[in-house]
Every structure is written in C-alpha cells, then in structure tokens.
Amino acid sequence: MVNDRQNLDLTPFAGPAGGAVEWLISDAPVPYPEAVAAMEARVAAIATHEAPELVWLLEHPPLYTSGTSGKDADLLDPRFPLFATGRGGQLTYHGPGQRVAYVMLDLKRRRQDVRAYVASLEEVVIRTLEKMNVKGERREDRVGVWVRRPEKPALADGSMAEDKIAALGIRLRRWVSFHGLSINVDPDLSHFSGIVPCGISAYGVTSLVDLGQLVMMADVDIRLREAFEEVFGPTVREEAPVEKQTLPAGA
C-alpha cells in the first residue's frame, strides 16, 4: 500500500532565507559511540543557536543498533556489536558500503511536524535514487524506502516482492533533529541476516549495486546533496571532521 505521506506538502521544510546547512563528509569509518557523542554536542549547540544546522555523511564499522522499539528477539546472531540508541525504530545494521546521513535540523525554524519531517527525509532518498535510475517508494505500514523486485518470487499473499534500500530513524531534542537515514550503496548484504531488520521479516534488503547500479560512494553523495537541497534548501561544504568540531574538550 502506497503511503499517504506521499501527499504531504513538504515545501515548508525549506530553511529560513540566508541560512545554509553545513555539509560534512567523514572519509574514515566513525565508531558509533563517537558519532553519537558528536551529534549530542552539535544538537545542543544548534538548539542554543551556537552552531548552524548540519548534515554529516559517514560510514560505520559493522554494527547493529536498536531503536526505542527494538526487541531482543530480533537479534538473531550477535556477530557484531549492538548499541542501544534513542532514535525511533527497531534493529538495523550499519557498516562499510552504506551511506549514513545524520541530519541535524532546527525544526522550530522550519516546521514542527514530525510526520512530515520523516516524509521529507524519505523524499530526499527517493529523489536521490531517481537520479540514479532507481524507483524508490514509500509504504503505508513501513517507514523507509522500498523497491519492487518483480524478478523475485511473489510473497505468500501473492503480492510482488519488495526490498528495503534505505532506513530512517530520528530523534528530536528541543525540536532539533538527529540520527537520520542510511542508504545501502554496496554493503555486505549478508550482514543483515544477523537481525530482523526494522522488525520486518517478510521483505528483503537490497542495495544500489545489488540492483545493478555500479556507483561509487562519491556518486551517491553528489546526488544526495542535490536531493537534500531540493527539499530542505542550500548547503555549504565544510572540511573539518565533525567529531573534532563538536566533541567536548578533552574527548
């Protein structure tokens, strides 16, 4: 079932005139605890208007995270470290070959509507995929972005097989968002078999390379930035690693 978030008006999420979101890319994998500490510090600074909004692109070493709705039974094989996190959602995998985008925006300055914000993040992913000739779609009962797989066997109810290509999980503090989205570019898809991804067992997981799109991470980053600017407004590239910018002194 197509998600009715498809019909939401997303234009109010454009930022205030004259403001640009910082756009940062970490080249080396970032350990999850360091990423969370950096986000926490940056979100606090954004809330007090001491730092600009930020989108941080990175990869993690192989790991699992469990959101606020996570279930112990969904961890099938603890082959990688598991981190409890305050984002929404259940269990997911992060690792090399997956583009993680941590999105830290002040929704007080944009639009205080969580449902529409999630739809806006989905829209960024859908537009990113479209620029690479992949059709991503929303679903009524499943947050994230999905692709139809007509070449695979149909599901038990006769409906077409679908795979998840992007996951979303957010948290708000003082109406500043953090955590965000992940797009599977070319991760080891077997690593997802250690969990029930997002608590959904009926559907599979895919990636851009799995779908035949032989793209590099840098190609995805360019399209992702274009799509983000279409939905949320302008960005400005920063070079200093965010974990060095925002971690407390002595960290």
PDB file of N, CA, C and O in Angstrom, residues 26 28-43 54 56-61 63 65 83 85 94 100-104 178-179 242-244 246-248:
ATOM      1  N   SER A  26      32.830  12.486   6.398  1.00  0.00           N
ATOM      2  CA  SER A  26      33.959  11.808   7.033  1.00  0.00           C
ATOM      3  C   SER A  26      34.405  10.671   6.129  1.00  0.00           C
ATOM      4  O   SER A  26      33.605   9.812   5.758  1.00  0.00           O
ATOM      5  N   ALA A  28      36.941   8.336   6.805  1.00  0.00           N
ATOM      6  CA  ALA A  28      37.226   7.100   7.532  1.00  0.00           C
ATOM      7  C   ALA A  28      35.999   6.659   8.320  1.00  0.00           C
ATOM      8  O   ALA A  28      35.198   7.496   8.755  1.00  0.00           O
ATOM      9  N   PRO A  29      35.819   5.355   8.513  1.00  0.00           N
ATOM     10  CA  PRO A  29      34.691   4.881   9.327  1.00  0.00           C
ATOM     11  C   PRO A  29      34.730   5.489  10.724  1.00  0.00           C
ATOM     12  O   PRO A  29      35.791   5.604  11.332  1.00  0.00           O
ATOM     13  N   VAL A  30      33.559   5.876  11.229  1.00  0.00           N
ATOM     14  CA  VAL A  30      33.447   6.526  12.532  1.00  0.00           C
ATOM     15  C   VAL A  30      32.819   5.548  13.522  1.00  0.00           C
ATOM     16  O   VAL A  30      31.714   5.051  13.279  1.00  0.00           O
ATOM     17  N   PRO A  31      33.483   5.254  14.644  1.00  0.00           N
ATOM     18  CA  PRO A  31      32.867   4.390  15.657  1.00  0.00           C
ATOM     19  C   PRO A  31      31.549   4.976  16.138  1.00  0.00           C
ATOM     20  O   PRO A  31      31.404   6.197  16.277  1.00  0.00           O
ATOM     21  N   TYR A  32      30.589   4.092  16.396  1.00  0.00           N
ATOM     22  CA  TYR A  32      29.248   4.577  16.724  1.00  0.00           C
ATOM     23  C   TYR A  32      29.210   5.460  17.971  1.00  0.00           C
ATOM     24  O   TYR A  32      28.572   6.525  17.938  1.00  0.00           O
ATOM     25  N   PRO A  33      29.869   5.095  19.073  1.00  0.00           N
ATOM     26  CA  PRO A  33      29.804   5.973  20.255  1.00  0.00           C
ATOM     27  C   PRO A  33      30.347   7.375  19.981  1.00  0.00           C
ATOM     28  O   PRO A  33      29.817   8.362  20.510  1.00  0.00           O
ATOM     29  N   GLU A  34      31.389   7.476  19.151  1.00  0.00           N
ATOM     30  CA  GLU A  34      31.923   8.796  18.819  1.00  0.00           C
ATOM     31  C   GLU A  34      30.912   9.602  18.006  1.00  0.00           C
ATOM     32  O   GLU A  34      30.765  10.816  18.199  1.00  0.00           O
ATOM     33  N   ALA A  35      30.227   8.933  17.100  1.00  0.00           N
ATOM     34  CA  ALA A  35      29.228   9.622  16.289  1.00  0.00           C
ATOM     35  C   ALA A  35      28.092  10.154  17.156  1.00  0.00           C
ATOM     36  O   ALA A  35      27.638  11.293  16.986  1.00  0.00           O
ATOM     37  N   VAL A  36      27.616   9.339  18.093  1.00  0.00           N
ATOM     38  CA  VAL A  36      26.530   9.765  18.958  1.00  0.00           C
ATOM     39  C   VAL A  36      26.966  10.945  19.828  1.00  0.00           C
ATOM     40  O   VAL A  36      26.225  11.925  19.991  1.00  0.00           O
ATOM     41  N   ALA A  37      28.173  10.881  20.376  1.00  0.00           N
ATOM     42  CA  ALA A  37      28.668  11.987  21.207  1.00  0.00           C
ATOM     43  C   ALA A  37      28.760  13.279  20.402  1.00  0.00           C
ATOM     44  O   ALA A  37      28.405  14.362  20.887  1.00  0.00           O
ATOM     45  N   ALA A  38      29.230  13.161  19.162  1.00  0.00           N
ATOM     46  CA  ALA A  38      29.330  14.343  18.308  1.00  0.00           C
ATOM     47  C   ALA A  38      27.954  14.918  17.990  1.00  0.00           C
ATOM     48  O   ALA A  38      27.751  16.140  18.005  1.00  0.00           O
ATOM     49  N   MET A  39      27.002  14.028  17.689  1.00  0.00           N
ATOM     50  CA  MET A  39      25.639  14.509  17.419  1.00  0.00           C
ATOM     51  C   MET A  39      25.037  15.198  18.640  1.00  0.00           C
ATOM     52  O   MET A  39      24.420  16.257  18.521  1.00  0.00           O
ATOM     53  N   GLU A  40      25.210  14.600  19.802  1.00  0.00           N
ATOM     54  CA  GLU A  40      24.649  15.174  21.025  1.00  0.00           C
ATOM     55  C   GLU A  40      25.182  16.585  21.237  1.00  0.00           C
ATOM     56  O   GLU A  40      24.423  17.513  21.558  1.00  0.00           O
ATOM     57  N   ALA A  41      26.484  16.756  21.054  1.00  0.00           N
ATOM     58  CA  ALA A  41      27.085  18.065  21.261  1.00  0.00           C
ATOM     59  C   ALA A  41      26.595  19.073  20.220  1.00  0.00           C
ATOM     60  O   ALA A  41      26.283  20.222  20.542  1.00  0.00           O
ATOM     61  N   ARG A  42      26.508  18.621  18.981  1.00  0.00           N
ATOM     62  CA  ARG A  42      26.095  19.545  17.914  1.00  0.00           C
ATOM     63  C   ARG A  42      24.628  19.934  18.072  1.00  0.00           C
ATOM     64  O   ARG A  42      24.261  21.097  17.868  1.00  0.00           O
ATOM     65  N   VAL A  43      23.772  18.977  18.429  1.00  0.00           N
ATOM     66  CA  VAL A  43      22.353  19.274  18.618  1.00  0.00           C
ATOM     67  C   VAL A  43      22.165  20.310  19.721  1.00  0.00           C
ATOM     68  O   VAL A  43      21.361  21.242  19.596  1.00  0.00           O
ATOM     69  N   LEU A  54      23.323  20.961  10.423  1.00  0.00           N
ATOM     70  CA  LEU A  54      24.377  20.106   9.876  1.00  0.00           C
ATOM     71  C   LEU A  54      23.801  18.826   9.289  1.00  0.00           C
ATOM     72  O   LEU A  54      22.904  18.211   9.868  1.00  0.00           O
ATOM     73  N   TRP A  56      25.716  15.293   8.242  1.00  0.00           N
ATOM     74  CA  TRP A  56      27.011  14.627   8.376  1.00  0.00           C
ATOM     75  C   TRP A  56      26.940  13.272   7.692  1.00  0.00           C
ATOM     76  O   TRP A  56      26.166  12.406   8.098  1.00  0.00           O
ATOM     77  N   LEU A  57      27.736  13.093   6.638  1.00  0.00           N
ATOM     78  CA  LEU A  57      27.786  11.835   5.899  1.00  0.00           C
ATOM     79  C   LEU A  57      28.976  11.015   6.374  1.00  0.00           C
ATOM     80  O   LEU A  57      30.091  11.523   6.491  1.00  0.00           O
ATOM     81  N   LEU A  58      28.716   9.723   6.615  1.00  0.00           N
ATOM     82  CA  LEU A  58      29.783   8.864   7.128  1.00  0.00           C
ATOM     83  C   LEU A  58      29.451   7.406   6.878  1.00  0.00           C
ATOM     84  O   LEU A  58      28.365   7.066   6.413  1.00  0.00           O
ATOM     85  N   GLU A  59      30.403   6.551   7.200  1.00  0.00           N
ATOM     86  CA  GLU A  59      30.204   5.118   7.285  1.00  0.00           C
ATOM     87  C   GLU A  59      30.607   4.670   8.682  1.00  0.00           C
ATOM     88  O   GLU A  59      31.433   5.301   9.337  1.00  0.00           O
ATOM     89  N   HIS A  60      30.017   3.581   9.138  1.00  0.00           N
ATOM     90  CA  HIS A  60      30.389   2.983  10.403  1.00  0.00           C
ATOM     91  C   HIS A  60      31.099   1.651  10.154  1.00  0.00           C
ATOM     92  O   HIS A  60      30.884   1.014   9.114  1.00  0.00           O
ATOM     93  N   PRO A  61      31.926   1.205  11.095  1.00  0.00           N
ATOM     94  CA  PRO A  61      32.339  -0.202  11.060  1.00  0.00           C
ATOM     95  C   PRO A  61      31.118  -1.082  11.282  1.00  0.00           C
ATOM     96  O   PRO A  61      30.081  -0.593  11.745  1.00  0.00           O
ATOM     97  N   LEU A  63      28.137  -2.948  12.630  1.00  0.00           N
ATOM     98  CA  LEU A  63      27.488  -2.914  13.943  1.00  0.00           C
ATOM     99  C   LEU A  63      25.973  -2.954  13.749  1.00  0.00           C
ATOM    100  O   LEU A  63      25.455  -2.716  12.658  1.00  0.00           O
ATOM    101  N   THR A  65      22.305  -1.456  15.594  1.00  0.00           N
ATOM    102  CA  THR A  65      21.734  -0.514  16.550  1.00  0.00           C
ATOM    103  C   THR A  65      20.282  -0.885  16.795  1.00  0.00           C
ATOM    104  O   THR A  65      19.592  -1.403  15.909  1.00  0.00           O
ATOM    105  N   PHE A  83      24.352  -1.614  19.746  1.00  0.00           N
ATOM    106  CA  PHE A  83      24.267  -0.371  20.502  1.00  0.00           C
ATOM    107  C   PHE A  83      22.809   0.030  20.651  1.00  0.00           C
ATOM    108  O   PHE A  83      22.081   0.133  19.651  1.00  0.00           O
ATOM    109  N   THR A  85      20.100   2.808  21.177  1.00  0.00           N
ATOM    110  CA  THR A  85      20.106   4.207  20.769  1.00  0.00           C
ATOM    111  C   THR A  85      18.734   4.812  20.971  1.00  0.00           C
ATOM    112  O   THR A  85      17.733   4.107  20.985  1.00  0.00           O
ATOM    113  N   HIS A  94      24.507  -1.155  10.347  1.00  0.00           N
ATOM    114  CA  HIS A  94      25.334  -0.152   9.686  1.00  0.00           C
ATOM    115  C   HIS A  94      26.702  -0.764   9.436  1.00  0.00           C
ATOM    116  O   HIS A  94      27.208  -1.548  10.260  1.00  0.00           O
ATOM    117  N   VAL A 100      25.522   6.617   5.574  1.00  0.00           N
ATOM    118  CA  VAL A 100      24.716   7.119   6.674  1.00  0.00           C
ATOM    119  C   VAL A 100      24.720   8.641   6.606  1.00  0.00           C
ATOM    120  O   VAL A 100      25.774   9.265   6.416  1.00  0.00           O
ATOM    121  N   ALA A 101      23.559   9.235   6.747  1.00  0.00           N
ATOM    122  CA  ALA A 101      23.432  10.699   6.789  1.00  0.00           C
ATOM    123  C   ALA A 101      22.762  11.075   8.097  1.00  0.00           C
ATOM    124  O   ALA A 101      21.575  10.770   8.303  1.00  0.00           O
ATOM    125  N   TYR A 102      23.505  11.694   8.978  1.00  0.00           N
ATOM    126  CA  TYR A 102      22.954  12.202  10.229  1.00  0.00           C
ATOM    127  C   TYR A 102      22.520  13.644   9.994  1.00  0.00           C
ATOM    128  O   TYR A 102      23.341  14.504   9.641  1.00  0.00           O
ATOM    129  N   VAL A 103      21.236  13.875  10.178  1.00  0.00           N
ATOM    130  CA  VAL A 103      20.610  15.150   9.778  1.00  0.00           C
ATOM    131  C   VAL A 103      20.202  15.906  11.039  1.00  0.00           C
ATOM    132  O   VAL A 103      19.315  15.464  11.781  1.00  0.00           O
ATOM    133  N   MET A 104      20.841  17.044  11.268  1.00  0.00           N
ATOM    134  CA  MET A 104      20.610  17.851  12.466  1.00  0.00           C
ATOM    135  C   MET A 104      20.039  19.201  12.048  1.00  0.00           C
ATOM    136  O   MET A 104      20.774  20.105  11.649  1.00  0.00           O
ATOM    137  N   PHE A 178      18.087  14.673  15.157  1.00  0.00           N
ATOM    138  CA  PHE A 178      19.355  13.987  14.920  1.00  0.00           C
ATOM    139  C   PHE A 178      19.087  12.528  14.596  1.00  0.00           C
ATOM    140  O   PHE A 178      17.940  12.131  14.449  1.00  0.00           O
ATOM    141  N   HIS A 179      20.167  11.744  14.434  1.00  0.00           N
ATOM    142  CA  HIS A 179      20.123  10.487  13.694  1.00  0.00           C
ATOM    143  C   HIS A 179      19.639  10.835  12.274  1.00  0.00           C
ATOM    144  O   HIS A 179      19.907  11.930  11.807  1.00  0.00           O
ATOM    145  N   VAL A 242      33.457  16.510  11.812  1.00  0.00           N
ATOM    146  CA  VAL A 242      32.513  16.988  12.813  1.00  0.00           C
ATOM    147  C   VAL A 242      32.848  16.474  14.194  1.00  0.00           C
ATOM    148  O   VAL A 242      32.635  17.153  15.200  1.00  0.00           O
ATOM    149  N   GLU A 243      33.420  15.247  14.282  1.00  0.00           N
ATOM    150  CA  GLU A 243      33.739  14.726  15.599  1.00  0.00           C
ATOM    151  C   GLU A 243      34.820  15.565  16.278  1.00  0.00           C
ATOM    152  O   GLU A 243      34.890  15.646  17.496  1.00  0.00           O
ATOM    153  N   LYS A 244      35.671  16.234  15.476  1.00  0.00           N
ATOM    154  CA  LYS A 244      36.676  17.123  16.040  1.00  0.00           C
ATOM    155  C   LYS A 244      36.091  18.498  16.336  1.00  0.00           C
ATOM    156  O   LYS A 244      36.541  19.204  17.230  1.00  0.00           O
ATOM    157  N   THR A 246      32.896  19.163  17.326  1.00  0.00           N
ATOM    158  CA  THR A 246      31.804  19.292  18.287  1.00  0.00           C
ATOM    159  C   THR A 246      31.952  18.476  19.553  1.00  0.00           C
ATOM    160  O   THR A 246      31.152  18.617  20.457  1.00  0.00           O
ATOM    161  N   LEU A 247      32.934  17.565  19.646  1.00  0.00           N
ATOM    162  CA  LEU A 247      33.092  16.821  20.874  1.00  0.00           C
ATOM    163  C   LEU A 247      33.547  17.742  22.004  1.00  0.00           C
ATOM    164  O   LEU A 247      34.283  18.697  21.768  1.00  0.00           O
ATOM    165  N   PRO A 248      33.104  17.506  23.224  1.00  0.00           N
ATOM    166  CA  PRO A 248      33.535  18.334  24.340  1.00  0.00           C
ATOM    167  C   PRO A 248      35.047  18.313  24.494  1.00  0.00           C
ATOM    168  O   PRO A 248      35.735  17.366  24.104  1.00  0.00           O
TER     169      PRO A 248
END
